[in-house]
PDB file of C-alpha atoms in Angstrom:
ATOM      1  CA  UNK Z   1     123.251 138.189  92.915  1.00 63.00           C
ATOM      2  CA  UNK Z   2     125.049 137.414  89.649  1.00 72.00           C
ATOM      3  CA  UNK Z   3     122.496 134.691  88.848  1.00 69.00           C
ATOM      4  CA  UNK Z   4     119.671 137.023  89.809  1.00 68.00           C
ATOM      5  CA  UNK Z   5     121.001 139.612  87.391  1.00 71.00           C
ATOM      6  CA  UNK Z   6     120.947 137.096  84.534  1.00 73.00           C
ATOM      7  CA  UNK Z   7     117.367 136.108  85.425  1.00 73.00           C
ATOM      8  CA  UNK Z   8     116.244 139.719  85.888  1.00 75.00           C
ATOM      9  CA  UNK Z   9     115.423 139.176  89.567  1.00 78.00           C
ATOM     10  CA  UNK Z  10     117.097 139.509  92.946  1.00 81.00           C
ATOM     11  CA  UNK Z  11     119.689 137.068  94.214  1.00 77.00           C
ATOM     12  CA  UNK Z  12     117.329 135.988  96.998  1.00 81.00           C
ATOM     13  CA  UNK Z  13     114.516 135.227  94.545  1.00 84.00           C
ATOM     14  CA  UNK Z  14     116.894 133.260  92.344  1.00 82.00           C
ATOM     15  CA  UNK Z  15     118.014 131.163  95.322  1.00 84.00           C
ATOM     16  CA  UNK Z  16     114.409 130.528  96.385  1.00 86.00           C
ATOM     17  CA  UNK Z  17     113.530 129.397  92.864  1.00 87.00           C
ATOM     18  CA  UNK Z  18     116.490 127.004  92.768  1.00 87.00           C
ATOM     19  CA  UNK Z  19     115.516 125.540  96.133  1.00 91.00           C
ATOM     20  CA  UNK Z  20     111.904 125.210  95.009  1.00 91.00           C
ATOM     21  CA  UNK Z  21     112.902 123.260  91.892  1.00 91.00           C
ATOM     22  CA  UNK Z  22     115.263 120.969  93.832  1.00 91.00           C
ATOM     23  CA  UNK Z  23     112.829 120.203  96.650  1.00 93.00           C
ATOM     24  CA  UNK Z  24     109.952 119.567  94.220  1.00 93.00           C
ATOM     25  CA  UNK Z  25     112.017 116.732  92.747  1.00 93.00           C
ATOM     26  CA  UNK Z  26     112.716 115.361  96.222  1.00 92.00           C
ATOM     27  CA  UNK Z  27     109.056 115.663  97.204  1.00 93.00           C
ATOM     28  CA  UNK Z  28     108.030 113.505  94.251  1.00 93.00           C
ATOM     29  CA  UNK Z  29     110.286 110.731  95.553  1.00 91.00           C
ATOM     30  CA  UNK Z  30     109.036 111.091  99.133  1.00 92.00           C
ATOM     31  CA  UNK Z  31     105.411 111.064  97.944  1.00 91.00           C
ATOM     32  CA  UNK Z  32     106.038 107.840  96.028  1.00 89.00           C
ATOM     33  CA  UNK Z  33     107.534 106.201  99.118  1.00 86.00           C
ATOM     34  CA  UNK Z  34     104.604 107.361 101.270  1.00 86.00           C
ATOM     35  CA  UNK Z  35     102.139 105.875  98.783  1.00 85.00           C
ATOM     36  CA  UNK Z  36     104.068 102.639  98.183  1.00 76.00           C
ATOM     37  CA  UNK Z  37     104.531 101.841 101.867  1.00 74.00           C
ATOM     38  CA  UNK Z  38     101.185 103.350 102.958  1.00 75.00           C
ATOM     39  CA  UNK Z  39     102.807 105.671 105.479  1.00 79.00           C
ATOM     40  CA  UNK Z  40     101.110 108.350 107.537  1.00 79.00           C
ATOM     41  CA  UNK Z  41     102.857 111.674 106.730  1.00 82.00           C
ATOM     42  CA  UNK Z  42     101.936 113.014 110.160  1.00 78.00           C
ATOM     43  CA  UNK Z  43     104.032 110.275 111.790  1.00 77.00           C
ATOM     44  CA  UNK Z  44     107.118 110.777 109.631  1.00 84.00           C
ATOM     45  CA  UNK Z  45     110.381 112.574 110.289  1.00 86.00           C
ATOM     46  CA  UNK Z  46     112.590 113.635 107.397  1.00 90.00           C
ATOM     47  CA  UNK Z  47     116.255 112.971 108.167  1.00 88.00           C
ATOM     48  CA  UNK Z  48     118.829 114.740 106.028  1.00 87.00           C
ATOM     49  CA  UNK Z  49     122.316 113.566 105.147  1.00 82.00           C
ATOM     50  CA  UNK Z  50     124.917 114.825 102.708  1.00 79.00           C
ATOM     51  CA  UNK Z  51     126.496 118.228 102.184  1.00 76.00           C
ATOM     52  CA  UNK Z  52     123.289 120.012 101.117  1.00 83.00           C
ATOM     53  CA  UNK Z  53     121.002 118.471 103.754  1.00 85.00           C
ATOM     54  CA  UNK Z  54     120.904 121.544 105.999  1.00 87.00           C
ATOM     55  CA  UNK Z  55     119.642 123.609 103.060  1.00 89.00           C
ATOM     56  CA  UNK Z  56     117.201 121.246 101.356  1.00 91.00           C
ATOM     57  CA  UNK Z  57     115.538 119.328 104.204  1.00 92.00           C
ATOM     58  CA  UNK Z  58     113.936 122.312 106.039  1.00 92.00           C
ATOM     59  CA  UNK Z  59     112.495 123.604 102.764  1.00 92.00           C
ATOM     60  CA  UNK Z  60     111.215 120.139 101.824  1.00 93.00           C
ATOM     61  CA  UNK Z  61     109.532 119.690 105.216  1.00 92.00           C
ATOM     62  CA  UNK Z  62     107.860 123.089 104.869  1.00 91.00           C
ATOM     63  CA  UNK Z  63     106.140 121.904 101.681  1.00 91.00           C
ATOM     64  CA  UNK Z  64     104.232 119.338 103.773  1.00 90.00           C
ATOM     65  CA  UNK Z  65     103.068 121.829 106.377  1.00 85.00           C
ATOM     66  CA  UNK Z  66     103.719 122.326 110.072  1.00 79.00           C
ATOM     67  CA  UNK Z  67     103.084 118.662 110.989  1.00 77.00           C
ATOM     68  CA  UNK Z  68     106.188 117.320 109.208  1.00 86.00           C
ATOM     69  CA  UNK Z  69     109.169 116.895 111.517  1.00 85.00           C
ATOM     70  CA  UNK Z  70     112.721 117.055 110.219  1.00 89.00           C
ATOM     71  CA  UNK Z  71     116.270 116.828 111.497  1.00 87.00           C
ATOM     72  CA  UNK Z  72     119.820 116.748 110.207  1.00 87.00           C
ATOM     73  CA  UNK Z  73     121.738 113.543 110.874  1.00 82.00           C
ATOM     74  CA  UNK Z  74     124.897 113.586 112.941  1.00 80.00           C
ATOM     75  CA  UNK Z  75     127.963 114.125 110.733  1.00 78.00           C
ATOM     76  CA  UNK Z  76     125.590 114.886 107.873  1.00 76.00           C
ATOM     77  CA  UNK Z  77     128.257 116.210 105.438  1.00 76.00           C
ATOM     78  CA  UNK Z  78     129.947 112.792 105.487  1.00 70.00           C
ATOM     79  CA  UNK Z  79     126.836 110.623 105.224  1.00 69.00           C
ATOM     80  CA  UNK Z  80     127.239 109.956 101.513  1.00 65.00           C
ATOM     81  CA  UNK Z  81     130.756 108.576 101.982  1.00 55.00           C
ATOM     82  CA  UNK Z  82     130.021 106.578 105.119  1.00 60.00           C
ATOM     83  CA  UNK Z  83     126.845 105.260 103.533  1.00 63.00           C
ATOM     84  CA  UNK Z  84     128.811 103.385 100.922  1.00 57.00           C
ATOM     85  CA  UNK Z  85     130.713 101.493 103.624  1.00 56.00           C
ATOM     86  CA  UNK Z  86     127.628 100.812 105.732  1.00 60.00           C
ATOM     87  CA  UNK Z  87     125.198 100.219 102.877  1.00 65.00           C
ATOM     88  CA  UNK Z  88     122.450  97.664 103.153  1.00 77.00           C
ATOM     89  CA  UNK Z  89     122.561  94.922 100.538  1.00 86.00           C
ATOM     90  CA  UNK Z  90     119.361  94.235  98.575  1.00 88.00           C
ATOM     91  CA  UNK Z  91     118.475  91.423  96.186  1.00 92.00           C
ATOM     92  CA  UNK Z  92     115.258  90.404  94.423  1.00 94.00           C
ATOM     93  CA  UNK Z  93     114.121  87.143  92.854  1.00 95.00           C
ATOM     94  CA  UNK Z  94     110.952  86.917  90.747  1.00 94.00           C
ATOM     95  CA  UNK Z  95     109.175  83.930  89.273  1.00 93.00           C
ATOM     96  CA  UNK Z  96     105.959  83.295  87.369  1.00 91.00           C
ATOM     97  CA  UNK Z  97     103.637  81.354  89.652  1.00 85.00           C
ATOM     98  CA  UNK Z  98      99.864  81.070  89.624  1.00 82.00           C
ATOM     99  CA  UNK Z  99      98.611  80.191  93.117  1.00 83.00           C
ATOM    100  CA  UNK Z 100     102.096  79.455  94.539  1.00 85.00           C
ATOM    101  CA  UNK Z 101     102.325  76.531  96.943  1.00 84.00           C
ATOM    102  CA  UNK Z 102     104.086  76.450 100.312  1.00 81.00           C
ATOM    103  CA  UNK Z 103     107.024  74.745  98.617  1.00 85.00           C
ATOM    104  CA  UNK Z 104     107.220  77.515  95.982  1.00 88.00           C
ATOM    105  CA  UNK Z 105     107.357  80.169  98.696  1.00 86.00           C
ATOM    106  CA  UNK Z 106     109.988  78.302 100.717  1.00 85.00           C
ATOM    107  CA  UNK Z 107     112.123  77.689  97.629  1.00 89.00           C
ATOM    108  CA  UNK Z 108     112.170  81.313  96.436  1.00 91.00           C
ATOM    109  CA  UNK Z 109     112.884  82.477  99.978  1.00 88.00           C
ATOM    110  CA  UNK Z 110     115.955  80.259 100.233  1.00 89.00           C
ATOM    111  CA  UNK Z 111     117.111  81.261  96.748  1.00 93.00           C
ATOM    112  CA  UNK Z 112     117.043  84.983  97.530  1.00 92.00           C
ATOM    113  CA  UNK Z 113     118.895  84.386 100.817  1.00 91.00           C
ATOM    114  CA  UNK Z 114     121.618  82.493  98.958  1.00 92.00           C
ATOM    115  CA  UNK Z 115     121.832  85.308  96.421  1.00 93.00           C
ATOM    116  CA  UNK Z 116     122.160  88.125  98.962  1.00 91.00           C
ATOM    117  CA  UNK Z 117     124.764  86.264 101.022  1.00 90.00           C
ATOM    118  CA  UNK Z 118     126.855  85.901  97.860  1.00 90.00           C
ATOM    119  CA  UNK Z 119     126.543  89.674  97.453  1.00 87.00           C
ATOM    120  CA  UNK Z 120     128.203  90.257 100.826  1.00 83.00           C
ATOM    121  CA  UNK Z 121     125.381  90.303 103.382  1.00 85.00           C
ATOM    122  CA  UNK Z 122     125.742  88.527 106.716  1.00 82.00           C
ATOM    123  CA  UNK Z 123     123.039  85.839 106.795  1.00 81.00           C
ATOM    124  CA  UNK Z 124     122.022  86.598 110.399  1.00 78.00           C
ATOM    125  CA  UNK Z 125     121.022  90.136 109.342  1.00 81.00           C
ATOM    126  CA  UNK Z 126     118.966  89.135 106.297  1.00 87.00           C
ATOM    127  CA  UNK Z 127     115.247  89.961 106.218  1.00 85.00           C
ATOM    128  CA  UNK Z 128     113.047  88.547 103.453  1.00 88.00           C
ATOM    129  CA  UNK Z 129     109.795  90.011 102.156  1.00 86.00           C
ATOM    130  CA  UNK Z 130     107.574  87.707 100.085  1.00 87.00           C
ATOM    131  CA  UNK Z 131     105.110  89.346  97.682  1.00 87.00           C
ATOM    132  CA  UNK Z 132     102.418  87.508  95.736  1.00 86.00           C
ATOM    133  CA  UNK Z 133     100.944  89.370  92.774  1.00 85.00           C
ATOM    134  CA  UNK Z 134      97.861  87.274  92.014  1.00 81.00           C
ATOM    135  CA  UNK Z 135      96.730  89.410  89.077  1.00 84.00           C
ATOM    136  CA  UNK Z 136     100.040  89.103  87.198  1.00 87.00           C
ATOM    137  CA  UNK Z 137     100.887  85.649  88.511  1.00 89.00           C
ATOM    138  CA  UNK Z 138     104.222  86.745  89.994  1.00 91.00           C
ATOM    139  CA  UNK Z 139     105.913  85.446  93.124  1.00 91.00           C
ATOM    140  CA  UNK Z 140     108.574  87.860  94.366  1.00 92.00           C
ATOM    141  CA  UNK Z 141     111.140  87.615  97.177  1.00 91.00           C
ATOM    142  CA  UNK Z 142     113.000  90.744  98.327  1.00 92.00           C
ATOM    143  CA  UNK Z 143     115.913  90.344 100.712  1.00 91.00           C
ATOM    144  CA  UNK Z 144     117.792  93.057 102.601  1.00 88.00           C
ATOM    145  CA  UNK Z 145     120.814  92.573 104.823  1.00 86.00           C
ATOM    146  CA  UNK Z 146     123.858  94.265 106.281  1.00 81.00           C
ATOM    147  CA  UNK Z 147     127.478  93.917 105.298  1.00 77.00           C
ATOM    148  CA  UNK Z 148     129.944  92.504 107.817  1.00 64.00           C
ATOM    149  CA  UNK Z 149     131.327  95.984 108.527  1.00 56.00           C
ATOM    150  CA  UNK Z 150     127.900  97.304 109.497  1.00 54.00           C
ATOM    151  CA  UNK Z 151     126.846  94.184 111.400  1.00 54.00           C
ATOM    152  CA  UNK Z 152     129.850  94.441 113.720  1.00 52.00           C
ATOM    153  CA  UNK Z 153     128.631  97.886 114.837  1.00 54.00           C
ATOM    154  CA  UNK Z 154     124.897  97.128 115.108  1.00 55.00           C
ATOM    155  CA  UNK Z 155     124.916  96.666 118.893  1.00 54.00           C
ATOM    156  CA  UNK Z 156     126.677  99.968 119.601  1.00 57.00           C
ATOM    157  CA  UNK Z 157     124.674 102.958 120.710  1.00 68.00           C
ATOM    158  CA  UNK Z 158     122.005 100.994 122.600  1.00 81.00           C
ATOM    159  CA  UNK Z 159     119.680 103.336 124.512  1.00 88.00           C
ATOM    160  CA  UNK Z 160     118.537 103.054 128.109  1.00 91.00           C
ATOM    161  CA  UNK Z 161     114.823 102.311 128.797  1.00 92.00           C
ATOM    162  CA  UNK Z 162     114.287 105.986 129.641  1.00 93.00           C
ATOM    163  CA  UNK Z 163     115.917 107.108 126.378  1.00 93.00           C
ATOM    164  CA  UNK Z 164     113.833 104.623 124.403  1.00 94.00           C
ATOM    165  CA  UNK Z 165     110.667 106.027 125.946  1.00 93.00           C
ATOM    166  CA  UNK Z 166     111.697 109.567 125.014  1.00 93.00           C
ATOM    167  CA  UNK Z 167     112.325 108.413 121.454  1.00 91.00           C
ATOM    168  CA  UNK Z 168     108.868 106.810 121.404  1.00 92.00           C
ATOM    169  CA  UNK Z 169     107.292 110.081 122.538  1.00 91.00           C
ATOM    170  CA  UNK Z 170     108.951 111.895 119.645  1.00 88.00           C
ATOM    171  CA  UNK Z 171     107.950 109.228 117.120  1.00 88.00           C
ATOM    172  CA  UNK Z 172     104.328 109.041 118.274  1.00 88.00           C
ATOM    173  CA  UNK Z 173     104.075 112.777 118.976  1.00 83.00           C
ATOM    174  CA  UNK Z 174     102.482 112.041 122.318  1.00 85.00           C
ATOM    175  CA  UNK Z 175     103.377 112.577 125.974  1.00 83.00           C
ATOM    176  CA  UNK Z 176     101.162 109.638 126.974  1.00 85.00           C
ATOM    177  CA  UNK Z 177     103.435 106.757 125.978  1.00 93.00           C
ATOM    178  CA  UNK Z 178     103.783 103.383 127.659  1.00 94.00           C
ATOM    179  CA  UNK Z 179     105.974 100.363 127.021  1.00 95.00           C
ATOM    180  CA  UNK Z 180     103.844  97.320 126.256  1.00 96.00           C
ATOM    181  CA  UNK Z 181     106.323  94.536 125.470  1.00 96.00           C
ATOM    182  CA  UNK Z 182     109.797  93.709 124.258  1.00 95.00           C
ATOM    183  CA  UNK Z 183     111.547  90.838 122.482  1.00 95.00           C
ATOM    184  CA  UNK Z 184     115.157  90.633 121.345  1.00 90.00           C
ATOM    185  CA  UNK Z 185     116.320  94.047 120.141  1.00 90.00           C
ATOM    186  CA  UNK Z 186     112.727  95.314 119.861  1.00 95.00           C
ATOM    187  CA  UNK Z 187     110.457  97.307 122.179  1.00 96.00           C
ATOM    188  CA  UNK Z 188     106.824  98.145 121.472  1.00 97.00           C
ATOM    189  CA  UNK Z 189     105.350 101.403 122.741  1.00 96.00           C
ATOM    190  CA  UNK Z 190     101.763 102.616 122.590  1.00 95.00           C
ATOM    191  CA  UNK Z 191     100.762 106.254 122.653  1.00 92.00           C
ATOM    192  CA  UNK Z 192      97.501 108.156 122.691  1.00 84.00           C
ATOM    193  CA  UNK Z 193      97.173 111.222 120.487  1.00 76.00           C
ATOM    194  CA  UNK Z 194      94.525 113.687 121.708  1.00 72.00           C
ATOM    195  CA  UNK Z 195      93.134 116.457 119.531  1.00 70.00           C
ATOM    196  CA  UNK Z 196      90.579 119.031 120.597  1.00 65.00           C
ATOM    197  CA  UNK Z 197      88.220 120.504 118.034  1.00 65.00           C
ATOM    198  CA  UNK Z 198      85.483 123.149 118.025  1.00 61.00           C
ATOM    199  CA  UNK Z 199      86.533 125.244 121.016  1.00 62.00           C
ATOM    200  CA  UNK Z 200      87.832 122.160 122.801  1.00 61.00           C
ATOM    201  CA  UNK Z 201      84.363 120.621 123.162  1.00 62.00           C
ATOM    202  CA  UNK Z 202      85.045 117.587 120.938  1.00 57.00           C
ATOM    203  CA  UNK Z 203      88.029 115.429 121.805  1.00 66.00           C
ATOM    204  CA  UNK Z 204      89.493 112.983 119.294  1.00 71.00           C
ATOM    205  CA  UNK Z 205      91.717 110.168 120.567  1.00 76.00           C
ATOM    206  CA  UNK Z 206      93.901 107.971 118.382  1.00 81.00           C
ATOM    207  CA  UNK Z 207      95.870 104.912 119.387  1.00 85.00           C
ATOM    208  CA  UNK Z 208      99.330 104.825 117.851  1.00 90.00           C
ATOM    209  CA  UNK Z 209     101.952 102.108 118.108  1.00 94.00           C
ATOM    210  CA  UNK Z 210     105.648 102.064 117.309  1.00 94.00           C
ATOM    211  CA  UNK Z 211     108.351  99.416 117.513  1.00 96.00           C
ATOM    212  CA  UNK Z 212     111.856 100.709 118.223  1.00 95.00           C
ATOM    213  CA  UNK Z 213     115.137  98.877 117.905  1.00 91.00           C
ATOM    214  CA  UNK Z 214     117.723  99.084 120.680  1.00 90.00           C
ATOM    215  CA  UNK Z 215     119.170 102.255 119.140  1.00 88.00           C
ATOM    216  CA  UNK Z 216     115.803 104.025 119.271  1.00 90.00           C
ATOM    217  CA  UNK Z 217     115.139 103.849 115.545  1.00 86.00           C
ATOM    218  CA  UNK Z 218     111.447 103.396 114.693  1.00 89.00           C
ATOM    219  CA  UNK Z 219     111.127 100.346 112.465  1.00 88.00           C
ATOM    220  CA  UNK Z 220     107.316 100.329 112.550  1.00 92.00           C
ATOM    221  CA  UNK Z 221     104.630 102.863 113.409  1.00 90.00           C
ATOM    222  CA  UNK Z 222     100.957 102.959 112.604  1.00 90.00           C
ATOM    223  CA  UNK Z 223      97.496 103.599 113.989  1.00 87.00           C
ATOM    224  CA  UNK Z 224      94.754 101.182 115.018  1.00 88.00           C
ATOM    225  CA  UNK Z 225      96.881  98.073 115.288  1.00 93.00           C
ATOM    226  CA  UNK Z 226      96.638  94.944 117.420  1.00 95.00           C
ATOM    227  CA  UNK Z 227      99.674  93.353 119.025  1.00 96.00           C
ATOM    228  CA  UNK Z 228     100.614  90.140 120.794  1.00 96.00           C
ATOM    229  CA  UNK Z 229     103.603  88.696 122.632  1.00 96.00           C
ATOM    230  CA  UNK Z 230     103.882  84.931 122.210  1.00 95.00           C
ATOM    231  CA  UNK Z 231     106.484  82.180 122.311  1.00 94.00           C
ATOM    232  CA  UNK Z 232     107.389  79.555 119.740  1.00 90.00           C
ATOM    233  CA  UNK Z 233     105.970  76.794 121.913  1.00 91.00           C
ATOM    234  CA  UNK Z 234     102.589  78.552 121.992  1.00 91.00           C
ATOM    235  CA  UNK Z 235     101.954  79.236 118.321  1.00 91.00           C
ATOM    236  CA  UNK Z 236      98.277  78.552 118.985  1.00 93.00           C
ATOM    237  CA  UNK Z 237      98.181  81.989 120.637  1.00 94.00           C
ATOM    238  CA  UNK Z 238      99.200  83.519 117.321  1.00 95.00           C
ATOM    239  CA  UNK Z 239      96.603  81.417 115.467  1.00 94.00           C
ATOM    240  CA  UNK Z 240      93.871  82.877 117.658  1.00 95.00           C
ATOM    241  CA  UNK Z 241      95.335  86.382 117.242  1.00 96.00           C
ATOM    242  CA  UNK Z 242      95.337  85.982 113.453  1.00 95.00           C
ATOM    243  CA  UNK Z 243      91.734  84.715 113.458  1.00 94.00           C
ATOM    244  CA  UNK Z 244      90.550  87.617 115.621  1.00 95.00           C
ATOM    245  CA  UNK Z 245      92.088  90.153 113.197  1.00 95.00           C
ATOM    246  CA  UNK Z 246      90.811  88.474 110.013  1.00 93.00           C
ATOM    247  CA  UNK Z 247      87.909  90.120 108.193  1.00 91.00           C
ATOM    248  CA  UNK Z 248      85.321  87.574 107.072  1.00 89.00           C
ATOM    249  CA  UNK Z 249      83.116  88.373 104.080  1.00 83.00           C
ATOM    250  CA  UNK Z 250      80.465  86.481 102.148  1.00 78.00           C
ATOM    251  CA  UNK Z 251      82.944  85.104  99.626  1.00 75.00           C
ATOM    252  CA  UNK Z 252      86.271  84.935 101.413  1.00 82.00           C
ATOM    253  CA  UNK Z 253      88.384  85.909 104.397  1.00 85.00           C
ATOM    254  CA  UNK Z 254      90.920  88.752 104.311  1.00 90.00           C
ATOM    255  CA  UNK Z 255      93.863  88.212 106.622  1.00 93.00           C
ATOM    256  CA  UNK Z 256      95.480  91.245 108.264  1.00 94.00           C
ATOM    257  CA  UNK Z 257      98.898  92.635 107.447  1.00 94.00           C
ATOM    258  CA  UNK Z 258     101.359  91.166 109.906  1.00 95.00           C
ATOM    259  CA  UNK Z 259     104.868  91.927 111.134  1.00 95.00           C
ATOM    260  CA  UNK Z 260     106.880  89.774 113.543  1.00 95.00           C
ATOM    261  CA  UNK Z 261     109.780  91.023 115.680  1.00 95.00           C
ATOM    262  CA  UNK Z 262     112.175  88.652 117.452  1.00 93.00           C
ATOM    263  CA  UNK Z 263     115.881  88.491 118.330  1.00 87.00           C
ATOM    264  CA  UNK Z 264     117.563  90.661 115.637  1.00 83.00           C
ATOM    265  CA  UNK Z 265     114.851  90.053 113.036  1.00 86.00           C
ATOM    266  CA  UNK Z 266     111.921  92.000 111.660  1.00 89.00           C
ATOM    267  CA  UNK Z 267     109.748  89.678 109.541  1.00 89.00           C
ATOM    268  CA  UNK Z 268     107.400  91.345 107.045  1.00 89.00           C
ATOM    269  CA  UNK Z 269     104.444  89.080 106.243  1.00 90.00           C
ATOM    270  CA  UNK Z 270     102.277  91.745 104.616  1.00 89.00           C
ATOM    271  CA  UNK Z 271     102.645  90.141 101.177  1.00 83.00           C
ATOM    272  CA  UNK Z 272     100.867  86.943 102.217  1.00 85.00           C
ATOM    273  CA  UNK Z 273      97.360  86.361 100.888  1.00 84.00           C
ATOM    274  CA  UNK Z 274      96.309  83.344 102.927  1.00 87.00           C
ATOM    275  CA  UNK Z 275      96.894  82.130 106.460  1.00 89.00           C
ATOM    276  CA  UNK Z 276      98.508  78.942 105.110  1.00 87.00           C
ATOM    277  CA  UNK Z 277     101.126  80.953 103.201  1.00 86.00           C
ATOM    278  CA  UNK Z 278     101.803  83.076 106.278  1.00 90.00           C
ATOM    279  CA  UNK Z 279     102.183  80.101 108.595  1.00 88.00           C
ATOM    280  CA  UNK Z 280     104.468  78.379 106.094  1.00 85.00           C
ATOM    281  CA  UNK Z 281     106.906  81.309 106.164  1.00 86.00           C
ATOM    282  CA  UNK Z 282     106.626  81.575 109.934  1.00 89.00           C
ATOM    283  CA  UNK Z 283     107.426  77.879 110.326  1.00 86.00           C
ATOM    284  CA  UNK Z 284     110.565  78.327 108.238  1.00 83.00           C
ATOM    285  CA  UNK Z 285     111.688  81.548 109.911  1.00 85.00           C
ATOM    286  CA  UNK Z 286     111.037  80.482 113.499  1.00 88.00           C
ATOM    287  CA  UNK Z 287     112.468  76.977 113.147  1.00 85.00           C
ATOM    288  CA  UNK Z 288     115.815  77.920 114.692  1.00 82.00           C
ATOM    289  CA  UNK Z 289     114.324  79.621 117.773  1.00 88.00           C
ATOM    290  CA  UNK Z 290     114.208  78.117 121.239  1.00 90.00           C
ATOM    291  CA  UNK Z 291     110.756  77.012 122.356  1.00 92.00           C
ATOM    292  CA  UNK Z 292     110.573  79.822 124.934  1.00 93.00           C
ATOM    293  CA  UNK Z 293     111.852  82.568 122.592  1.00 93.00           C
ATOM    294  CA  UNK Z 294     109.474  85.545 122.676  1.00 95.00           C
ATOM    295  CA  UNK Z 295     108.045  87.070 119.502  1.00 96.00           C
ATOM    296  CA  UNK Z 296     106.100  90.323 119.027  1.00 97.00           C
ATOM    297  CA  UNK Z 297     103.282  90.145 116.475  1.00 97.00           C
ATOM    298  CA  UNK Z 298     101.557  93.197 114.997  1.00 96.00           C
ATOM    299  CA  UNK Z 299      98.429  93.060 112.865  1.00 96.00           C
ATOM    300  CA  UNK Z 300      96.429  95.762 111.094  1.00 93.00           C
ATOM    301  CA  UNK Z 301      93.995  96.050 108.191  1.00 88.00           C
TER     302      UNK Z 301
END
């Protein structure tokens, strides 16, 4: 009320204005992330942490409309402090490279792994994203990994198959969800979203897919994707899968965006521009697997 008096308005209006200003700043950041990672806002859930989460997150979600889900994380007031101890480590290496070769890609991948391990990440938890910016002639490797403290606790909180399915229903916003495959810590679920329009006469169906880790956290979700379960000894199955999802034009072929899930790893291959580059990274990443180790592949355009 005191602030409202200074601003010649009511205390409630002053509080609403403050919340509006704060959440507008947050929305700009969320919008940038949605655009950068090409996310579907209707499949997102805002999760709040920190002392002000219970105030800001509901207001932020409301700015997106009724379709945006939100929740407050467990022990939210302490998230900021705990986050420092459990923080993911991130390192980036960039080099100028016109038409990088397989050797260039392998070299920068190993260099960024060495760099992030020196920064405190456990090597077994490290994921590497390779990006090739053909227009600027830049080869970029981005590595993320967990500290030892976090990695020791990664297997705790594993959900039962029934709990995983419930999580998938919430993520995909569908009651028609089925488990399709699993590999390592990963389980892939497919759901069908049904919408009725014009007095229920026209029915729209959408296929949605999500990959959950053992704790029920969605690490991938998208629409209109293809998926495959294959083993290291049958890489030819993946070759055929990649070919089937490649778009062939008059001048060139556009490979799909691909993710691989196996053991504890999620391998992002969306930065690859050719099948040779993709297979080169796969060869390096899968080299330590047993021949019968199962791998989930996801492809979309």
